[in-house]
CSV table of C-alpha atoms and ligand atoms in Angstrom, one decimal:
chain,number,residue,atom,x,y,z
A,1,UNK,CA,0.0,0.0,0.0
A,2,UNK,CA,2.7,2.1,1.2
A,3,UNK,CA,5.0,1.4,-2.2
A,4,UNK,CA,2.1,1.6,-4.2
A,5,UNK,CA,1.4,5.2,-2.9
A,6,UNK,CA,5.3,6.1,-3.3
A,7,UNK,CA,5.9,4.8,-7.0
A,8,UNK,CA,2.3,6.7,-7.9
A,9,UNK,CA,4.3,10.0,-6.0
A,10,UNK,CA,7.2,9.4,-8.7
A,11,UNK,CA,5.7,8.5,-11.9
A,12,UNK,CA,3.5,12.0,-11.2
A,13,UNK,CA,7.2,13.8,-10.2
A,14,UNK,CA,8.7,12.5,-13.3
A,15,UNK,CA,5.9,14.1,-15.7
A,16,UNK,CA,5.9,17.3,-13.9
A,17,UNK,CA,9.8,17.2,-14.3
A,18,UNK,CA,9.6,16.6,-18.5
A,19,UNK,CA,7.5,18.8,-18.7
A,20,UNK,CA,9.7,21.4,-16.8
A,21,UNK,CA,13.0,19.9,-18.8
A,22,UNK,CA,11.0,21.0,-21.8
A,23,UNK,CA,9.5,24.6,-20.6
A,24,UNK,CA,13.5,25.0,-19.8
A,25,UNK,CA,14.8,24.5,-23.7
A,26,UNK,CA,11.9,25.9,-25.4
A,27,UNK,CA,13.0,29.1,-23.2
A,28,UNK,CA,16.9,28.2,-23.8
A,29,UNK,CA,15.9,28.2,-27.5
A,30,UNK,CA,14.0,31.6,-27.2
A,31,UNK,CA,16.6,33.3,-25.3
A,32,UNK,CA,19.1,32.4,-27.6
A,33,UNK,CA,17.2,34.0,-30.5
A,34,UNK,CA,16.1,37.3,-28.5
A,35,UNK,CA,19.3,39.5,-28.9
A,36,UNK,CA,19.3,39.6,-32.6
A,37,UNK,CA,15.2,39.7,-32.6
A,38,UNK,CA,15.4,43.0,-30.6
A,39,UNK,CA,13.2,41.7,-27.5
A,40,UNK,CA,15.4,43.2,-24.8
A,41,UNK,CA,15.1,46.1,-23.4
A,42,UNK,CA,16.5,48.0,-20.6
A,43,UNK,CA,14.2,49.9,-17.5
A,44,UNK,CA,15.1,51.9,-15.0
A,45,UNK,CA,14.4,52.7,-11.6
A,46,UNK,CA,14.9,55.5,-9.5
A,47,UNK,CA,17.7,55.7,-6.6
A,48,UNK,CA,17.2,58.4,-4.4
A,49,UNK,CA,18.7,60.3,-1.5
A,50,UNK,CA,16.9,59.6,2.1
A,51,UNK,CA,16.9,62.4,3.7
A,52,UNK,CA,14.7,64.3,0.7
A,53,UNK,CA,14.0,61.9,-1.9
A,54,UNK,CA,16.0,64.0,-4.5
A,55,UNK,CA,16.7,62.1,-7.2
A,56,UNK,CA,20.5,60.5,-7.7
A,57,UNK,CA,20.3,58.5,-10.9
A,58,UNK,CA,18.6,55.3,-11.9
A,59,UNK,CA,19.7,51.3,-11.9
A,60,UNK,CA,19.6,49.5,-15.0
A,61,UNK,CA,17.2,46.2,-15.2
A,62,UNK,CA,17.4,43.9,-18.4
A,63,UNK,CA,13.8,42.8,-19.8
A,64,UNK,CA,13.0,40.3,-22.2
A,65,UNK,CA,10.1,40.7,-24.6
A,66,UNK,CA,9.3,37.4,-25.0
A,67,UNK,CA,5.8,37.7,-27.1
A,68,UNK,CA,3.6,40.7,-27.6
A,69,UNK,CA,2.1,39.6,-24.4
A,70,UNK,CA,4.9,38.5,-22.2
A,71,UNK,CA,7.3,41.3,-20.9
A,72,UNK,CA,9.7,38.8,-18.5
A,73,UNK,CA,11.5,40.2,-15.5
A,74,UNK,CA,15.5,40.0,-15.2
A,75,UNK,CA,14.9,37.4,-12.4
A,76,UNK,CA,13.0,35.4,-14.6
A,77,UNK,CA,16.2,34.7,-17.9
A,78,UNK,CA,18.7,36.3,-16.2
A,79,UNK,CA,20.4,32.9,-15.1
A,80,UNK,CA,19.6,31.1,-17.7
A,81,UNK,CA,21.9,34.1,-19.4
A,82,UNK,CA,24.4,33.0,-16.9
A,83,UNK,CA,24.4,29.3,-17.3
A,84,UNK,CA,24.6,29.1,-21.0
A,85,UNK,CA,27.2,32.1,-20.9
A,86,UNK,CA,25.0,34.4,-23.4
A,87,UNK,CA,25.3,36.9,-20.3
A,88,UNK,CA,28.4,38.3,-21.8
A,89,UNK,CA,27.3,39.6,-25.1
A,90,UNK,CA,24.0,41.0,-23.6
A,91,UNK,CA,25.8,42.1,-20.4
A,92,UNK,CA,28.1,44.6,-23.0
A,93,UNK,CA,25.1,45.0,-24.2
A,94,UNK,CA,23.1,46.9,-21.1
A,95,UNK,CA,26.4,48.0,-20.3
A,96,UNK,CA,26.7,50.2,-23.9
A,97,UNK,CA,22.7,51.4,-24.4
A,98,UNK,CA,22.8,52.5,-20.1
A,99,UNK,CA,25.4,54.8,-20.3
A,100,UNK,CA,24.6,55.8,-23.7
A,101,UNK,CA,21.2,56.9,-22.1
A,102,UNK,CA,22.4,58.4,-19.0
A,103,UNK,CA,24.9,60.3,-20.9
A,104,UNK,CA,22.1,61.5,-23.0
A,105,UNK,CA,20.4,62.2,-19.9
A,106,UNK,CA,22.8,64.6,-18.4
A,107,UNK,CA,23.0,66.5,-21.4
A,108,UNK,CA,18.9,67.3,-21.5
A,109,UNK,CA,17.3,66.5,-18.1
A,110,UNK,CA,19.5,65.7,-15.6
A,111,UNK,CA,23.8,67.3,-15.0
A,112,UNK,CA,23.9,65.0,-12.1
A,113,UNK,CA,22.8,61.9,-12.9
A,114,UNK,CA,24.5,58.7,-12.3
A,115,UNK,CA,23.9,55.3,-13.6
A,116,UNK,CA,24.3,51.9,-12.0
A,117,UNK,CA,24.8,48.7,-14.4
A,118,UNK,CA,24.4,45.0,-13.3
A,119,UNK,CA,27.8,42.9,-14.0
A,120,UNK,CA,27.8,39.5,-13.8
A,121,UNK,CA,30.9,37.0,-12.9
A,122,UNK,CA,31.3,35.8,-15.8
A,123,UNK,CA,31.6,39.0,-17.6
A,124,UNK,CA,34.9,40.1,-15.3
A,125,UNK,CA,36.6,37.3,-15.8
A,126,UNK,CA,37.0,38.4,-18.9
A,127,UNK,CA,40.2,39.7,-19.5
A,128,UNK,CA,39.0,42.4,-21.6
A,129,UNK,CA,36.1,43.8,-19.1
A,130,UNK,CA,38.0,46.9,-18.4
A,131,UNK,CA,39.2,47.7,-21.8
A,132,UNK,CA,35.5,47.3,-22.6
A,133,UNK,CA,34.0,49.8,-19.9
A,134,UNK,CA,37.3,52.3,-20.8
A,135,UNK,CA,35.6,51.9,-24.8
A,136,UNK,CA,32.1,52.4,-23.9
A,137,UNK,CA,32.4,55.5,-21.6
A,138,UNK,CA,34.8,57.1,-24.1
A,139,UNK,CA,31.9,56.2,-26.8
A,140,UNK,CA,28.8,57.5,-25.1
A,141,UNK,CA,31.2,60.5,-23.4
A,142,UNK,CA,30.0,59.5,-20.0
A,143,UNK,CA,32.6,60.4,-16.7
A,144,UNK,CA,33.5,57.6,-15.2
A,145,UNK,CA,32.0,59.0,-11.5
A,146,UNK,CA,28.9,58.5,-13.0
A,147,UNK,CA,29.0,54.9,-14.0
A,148,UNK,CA,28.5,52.5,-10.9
A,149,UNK,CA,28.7,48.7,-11.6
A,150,UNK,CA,26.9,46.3,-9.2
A,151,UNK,CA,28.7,43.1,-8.6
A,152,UNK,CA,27.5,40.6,-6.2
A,153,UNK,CA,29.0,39.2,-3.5
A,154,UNK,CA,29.3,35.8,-4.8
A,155,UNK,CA,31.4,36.6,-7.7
A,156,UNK,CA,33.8,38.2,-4.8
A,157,UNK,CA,33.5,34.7,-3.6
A,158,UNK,CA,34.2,32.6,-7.0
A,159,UNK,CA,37.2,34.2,-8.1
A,160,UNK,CA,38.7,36.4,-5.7
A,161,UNK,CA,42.2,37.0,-6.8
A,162,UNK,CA,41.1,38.2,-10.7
A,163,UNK,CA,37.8,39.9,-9.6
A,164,UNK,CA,39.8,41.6,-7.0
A,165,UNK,CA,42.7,43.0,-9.6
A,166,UNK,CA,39.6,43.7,-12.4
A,167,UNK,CA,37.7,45.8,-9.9
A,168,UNK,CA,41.3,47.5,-8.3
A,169,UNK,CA,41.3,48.9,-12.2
A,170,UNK,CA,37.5,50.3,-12.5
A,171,UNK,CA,37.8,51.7,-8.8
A,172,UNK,CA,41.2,53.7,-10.1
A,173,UNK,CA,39.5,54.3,-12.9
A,174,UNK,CA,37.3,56.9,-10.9
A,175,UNK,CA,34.0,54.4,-11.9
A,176,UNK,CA,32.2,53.5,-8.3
A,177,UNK,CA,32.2,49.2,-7.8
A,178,UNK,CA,29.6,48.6,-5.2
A,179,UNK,CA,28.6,45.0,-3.9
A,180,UNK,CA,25.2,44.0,-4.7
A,181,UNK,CA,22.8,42.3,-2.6
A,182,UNK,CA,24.9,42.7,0.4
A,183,UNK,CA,24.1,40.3,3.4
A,184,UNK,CA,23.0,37.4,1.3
A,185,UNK,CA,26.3,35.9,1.5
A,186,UNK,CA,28.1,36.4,4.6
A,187,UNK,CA,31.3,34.6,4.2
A,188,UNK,CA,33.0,37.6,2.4
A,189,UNK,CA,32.5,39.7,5.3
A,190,UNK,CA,36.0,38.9,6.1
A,191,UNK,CA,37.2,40.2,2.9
A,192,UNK,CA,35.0,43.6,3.1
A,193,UNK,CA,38.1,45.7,5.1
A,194,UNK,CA,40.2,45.7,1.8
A,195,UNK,CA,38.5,45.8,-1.2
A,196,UNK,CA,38.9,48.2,-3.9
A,197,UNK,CA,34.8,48.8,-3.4
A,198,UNK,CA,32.9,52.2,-2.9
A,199,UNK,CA,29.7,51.3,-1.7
A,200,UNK,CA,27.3,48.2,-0.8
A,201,UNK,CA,23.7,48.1,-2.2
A,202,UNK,CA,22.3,46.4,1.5
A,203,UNK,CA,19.9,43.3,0.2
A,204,UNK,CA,16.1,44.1,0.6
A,205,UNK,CA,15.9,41.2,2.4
A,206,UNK,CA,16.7,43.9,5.4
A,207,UNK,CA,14.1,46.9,4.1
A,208,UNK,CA,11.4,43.9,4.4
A,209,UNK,CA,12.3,43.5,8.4
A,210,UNK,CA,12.0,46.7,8.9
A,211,UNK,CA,8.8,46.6,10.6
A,212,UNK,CA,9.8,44.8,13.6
A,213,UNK,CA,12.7,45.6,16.3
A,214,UNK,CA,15.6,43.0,15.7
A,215,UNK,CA,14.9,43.6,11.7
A,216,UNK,CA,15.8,47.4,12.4
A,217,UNK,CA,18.8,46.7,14.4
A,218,UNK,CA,20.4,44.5,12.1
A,219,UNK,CA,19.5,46.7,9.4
A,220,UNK,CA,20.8,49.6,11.5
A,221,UNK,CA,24.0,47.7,12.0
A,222,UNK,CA,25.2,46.9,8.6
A,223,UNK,CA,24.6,50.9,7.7
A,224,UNK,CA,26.5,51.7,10.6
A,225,UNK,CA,29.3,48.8,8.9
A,226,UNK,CA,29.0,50.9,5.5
A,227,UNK,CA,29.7,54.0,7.2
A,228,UNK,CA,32.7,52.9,9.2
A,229,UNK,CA,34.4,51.6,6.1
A,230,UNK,CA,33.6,54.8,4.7
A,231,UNK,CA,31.6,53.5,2.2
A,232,UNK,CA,28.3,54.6,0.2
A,233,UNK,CA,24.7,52.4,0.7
A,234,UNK,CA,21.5,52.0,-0.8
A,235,UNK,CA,18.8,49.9,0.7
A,236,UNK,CA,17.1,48.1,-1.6
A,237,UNK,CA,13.6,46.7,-1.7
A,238,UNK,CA,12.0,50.4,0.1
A,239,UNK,CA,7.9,49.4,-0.1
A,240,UNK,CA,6.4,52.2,2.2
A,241,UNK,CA,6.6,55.3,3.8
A,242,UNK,CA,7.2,53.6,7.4
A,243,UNK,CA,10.2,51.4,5.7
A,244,UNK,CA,11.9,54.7,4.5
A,245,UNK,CA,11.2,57.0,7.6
A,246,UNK,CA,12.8,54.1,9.8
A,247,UNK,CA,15.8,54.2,7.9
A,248,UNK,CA,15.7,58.1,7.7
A,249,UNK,CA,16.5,57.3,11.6
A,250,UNK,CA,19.4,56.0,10.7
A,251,UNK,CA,21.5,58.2,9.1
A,252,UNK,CA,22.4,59.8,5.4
A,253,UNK,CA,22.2,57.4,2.4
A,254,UNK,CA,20.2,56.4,-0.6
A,255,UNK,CA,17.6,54.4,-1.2
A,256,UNK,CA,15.8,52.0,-3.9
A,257,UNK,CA,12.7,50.5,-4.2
A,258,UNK,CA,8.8,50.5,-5.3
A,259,UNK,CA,8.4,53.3,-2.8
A,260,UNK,CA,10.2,55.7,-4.9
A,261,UNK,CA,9.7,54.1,-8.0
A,262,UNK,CA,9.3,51.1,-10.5
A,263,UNK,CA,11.3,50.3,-13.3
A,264,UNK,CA,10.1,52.4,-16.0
A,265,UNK,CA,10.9,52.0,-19.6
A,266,UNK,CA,13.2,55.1,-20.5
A,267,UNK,CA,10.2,57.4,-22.1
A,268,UNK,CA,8.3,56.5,-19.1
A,269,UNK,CA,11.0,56.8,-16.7
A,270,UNK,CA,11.6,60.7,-17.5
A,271,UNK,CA,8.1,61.5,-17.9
A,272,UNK,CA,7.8,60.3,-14.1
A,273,UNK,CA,11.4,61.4,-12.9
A,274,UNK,CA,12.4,64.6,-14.5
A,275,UNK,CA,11.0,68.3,-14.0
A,276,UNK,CA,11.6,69.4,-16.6
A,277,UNK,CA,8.7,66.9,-18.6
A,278,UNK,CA,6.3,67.4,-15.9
A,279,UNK,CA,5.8,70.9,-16.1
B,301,C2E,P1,19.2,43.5,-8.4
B,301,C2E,O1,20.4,44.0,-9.1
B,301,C2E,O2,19.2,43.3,-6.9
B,301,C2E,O3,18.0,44.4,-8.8
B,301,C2E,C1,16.9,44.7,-8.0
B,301,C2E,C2,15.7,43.8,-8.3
B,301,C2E,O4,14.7,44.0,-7.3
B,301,C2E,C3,15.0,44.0,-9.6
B,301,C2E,O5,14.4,42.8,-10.1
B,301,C2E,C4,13.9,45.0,-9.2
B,301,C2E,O6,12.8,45.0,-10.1
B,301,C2E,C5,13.5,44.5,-7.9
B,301,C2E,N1,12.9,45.5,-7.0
B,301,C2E,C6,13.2,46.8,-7.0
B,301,C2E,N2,12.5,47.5,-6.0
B,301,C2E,C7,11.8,46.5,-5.4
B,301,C2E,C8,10.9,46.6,-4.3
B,301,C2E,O7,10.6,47.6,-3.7
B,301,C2E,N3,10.3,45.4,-3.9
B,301,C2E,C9,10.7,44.2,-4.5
B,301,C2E,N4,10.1,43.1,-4.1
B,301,C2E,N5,11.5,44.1,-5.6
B,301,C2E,C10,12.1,45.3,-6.0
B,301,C2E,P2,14.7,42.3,-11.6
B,301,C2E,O8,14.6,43.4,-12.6
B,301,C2E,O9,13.8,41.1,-11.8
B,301,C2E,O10,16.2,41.9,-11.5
B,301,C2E,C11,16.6,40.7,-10.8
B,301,C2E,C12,18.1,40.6,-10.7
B,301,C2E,O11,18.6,40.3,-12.1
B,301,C2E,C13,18.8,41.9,-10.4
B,301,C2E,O12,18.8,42.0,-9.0
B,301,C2E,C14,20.2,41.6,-10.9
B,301,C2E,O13,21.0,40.8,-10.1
B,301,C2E,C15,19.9,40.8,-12.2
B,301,C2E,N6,19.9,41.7,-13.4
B,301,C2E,C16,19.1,42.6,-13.8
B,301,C2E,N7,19.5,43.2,-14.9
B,301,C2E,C17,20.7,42.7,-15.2
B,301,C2E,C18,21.7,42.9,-16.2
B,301,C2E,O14,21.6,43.8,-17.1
B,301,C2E,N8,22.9,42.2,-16.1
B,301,C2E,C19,23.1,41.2,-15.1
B,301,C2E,N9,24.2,40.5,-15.1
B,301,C2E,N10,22.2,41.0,-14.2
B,301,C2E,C20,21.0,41.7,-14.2
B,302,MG,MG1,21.6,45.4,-8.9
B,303,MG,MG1,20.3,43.9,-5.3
B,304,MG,MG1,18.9,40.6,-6.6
């Protein structure tokens, strides 16, 4: 009776699992195809200062067009773009059309506005990643102070002696490296003291503990960590007002999140972000 139940458990498991193994390549097969089809596009979302919600710049976020009907989220491809290494041509990509548009930016709307771009592991280990970002802000005529690239803390992790001499470069460069998703991977805590890094981008895993006590203090904690290693934050992930004014409490930084802002496609984004439009 027991076995019976069990081996009914698998043969279900094993259809749900083809059927997933198939979703999967269809998708691979899609994605493959999307770069030279056009169906990625790049939004971005606010970042702003706490203390009066002036506007700093904007992250870049990849999305996928899939259909007509199907706009898909970077969480959604983004690592399958990893795993089958397509990350790196796309990655130059977003890398090329973001600072072309904040460049563009800061000639019409905006003097001051900065742009942060997503980098994945793979794409430093390339030996040519800095020649590439050198290329791409002498093309689009973007300063280097007001290009941020977000790496996470896991590709610290991976390769730590090449990613460490890569991001030594940007840093003297004058770009600003910041750590991405910080506090989702604790082990390179230990590595945190000296790295050629400007600023952490504090997980909003932390904004969404805000509301009670111990969430606060941790939260409270690792700004207090950013500012004794005289480096830059942004908490990610800021929903509501009570999420902001708590960090408000806490001292001067930046902020990200729904609160302030979606992702907004770039005509949408200044139309929403910039004076100048509104008026
Ligand atoms: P991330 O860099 O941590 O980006 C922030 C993610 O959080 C975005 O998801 C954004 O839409 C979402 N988000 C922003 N504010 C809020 C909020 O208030 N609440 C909640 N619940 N979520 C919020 P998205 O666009 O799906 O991107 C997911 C991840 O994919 C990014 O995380 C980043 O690691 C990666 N990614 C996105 N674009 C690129 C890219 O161009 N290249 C690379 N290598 N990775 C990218
Ligand atoms: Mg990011
Ligand atoms: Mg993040
Ligand atoms: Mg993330």
């Amino acid at each position: 009776y027991c076995a019976k139940r069990s081996s009914d458990h698998i043969m279900f498991y094993d259809k749900s699992m083809s059927d997933a193994a198939e979703h999967r390549l269809k998708l691979l097969n899609d994605l493959r195809h999307a770069m030279s089809l056009g169906q990625f596009s790049i939004y971005y979302q606010p970042i702003v200062q706490l203390k009066d919600n002036q506007l700093l710049g904007a992250e870049a976020l990849l999305r996928w067009q899939k259909t007509s009907h199907e706009l898909l989220e970077a969480a959604d491809f983004v690592p399958l773009l990893e795993e089958t290494g397509l990350i790196v041509t796309v990655g130059n990509w977003v890398l090329e059309q973001a600072c072309q548009q904040a460049a563009h930016w800061r000639k019409m709307d905006y003097p001051e506005f900065t742009i942060s771009v997503n980098v994945s592991p793979m794409q430093l280990e390339h030996l040519d990643f800095v020649k590439q970002v050198k290329m791409t802000l002498k093309n689009s005529g973007l300063p280097p102070q007001a290009l941020a690239l977000e790496i996470t803390e896991s590709a610290l992790l991976n390769y730590p002696q090449q990613a460490r001499k890569t991001l030594e470069k940007l840093h003297n460069m004058g770009l600003k490296v910041t750590i991405d998703d910080f506090g989702t991977g604790f082990s390179s805590l230990s590595r945190l003291g000296n790295m050629p890094i400007d600023g952490l981008k504090i997980d909003k895993e932390f904004a969404g503990q805000l509301e009670n006590l111990r969430g606060r203090k941790l939260c409270h904690a690792i700004v207090q960590l950013s500012q004794a290693l005289e480096l830059s934050y942004v908490v990610e992930g800021i929903e509501t007002e009570q999420q902001k004014v708590a960090l408000q409490g806490m001292g001067e930084g930046k902020a990200q999140g729904f609160f302030f802002g979606y992702p907004l496609h770039p005509q949408q984004f200044a139309l929403a972000h910039f004076q100048k439009h509104i008026a």
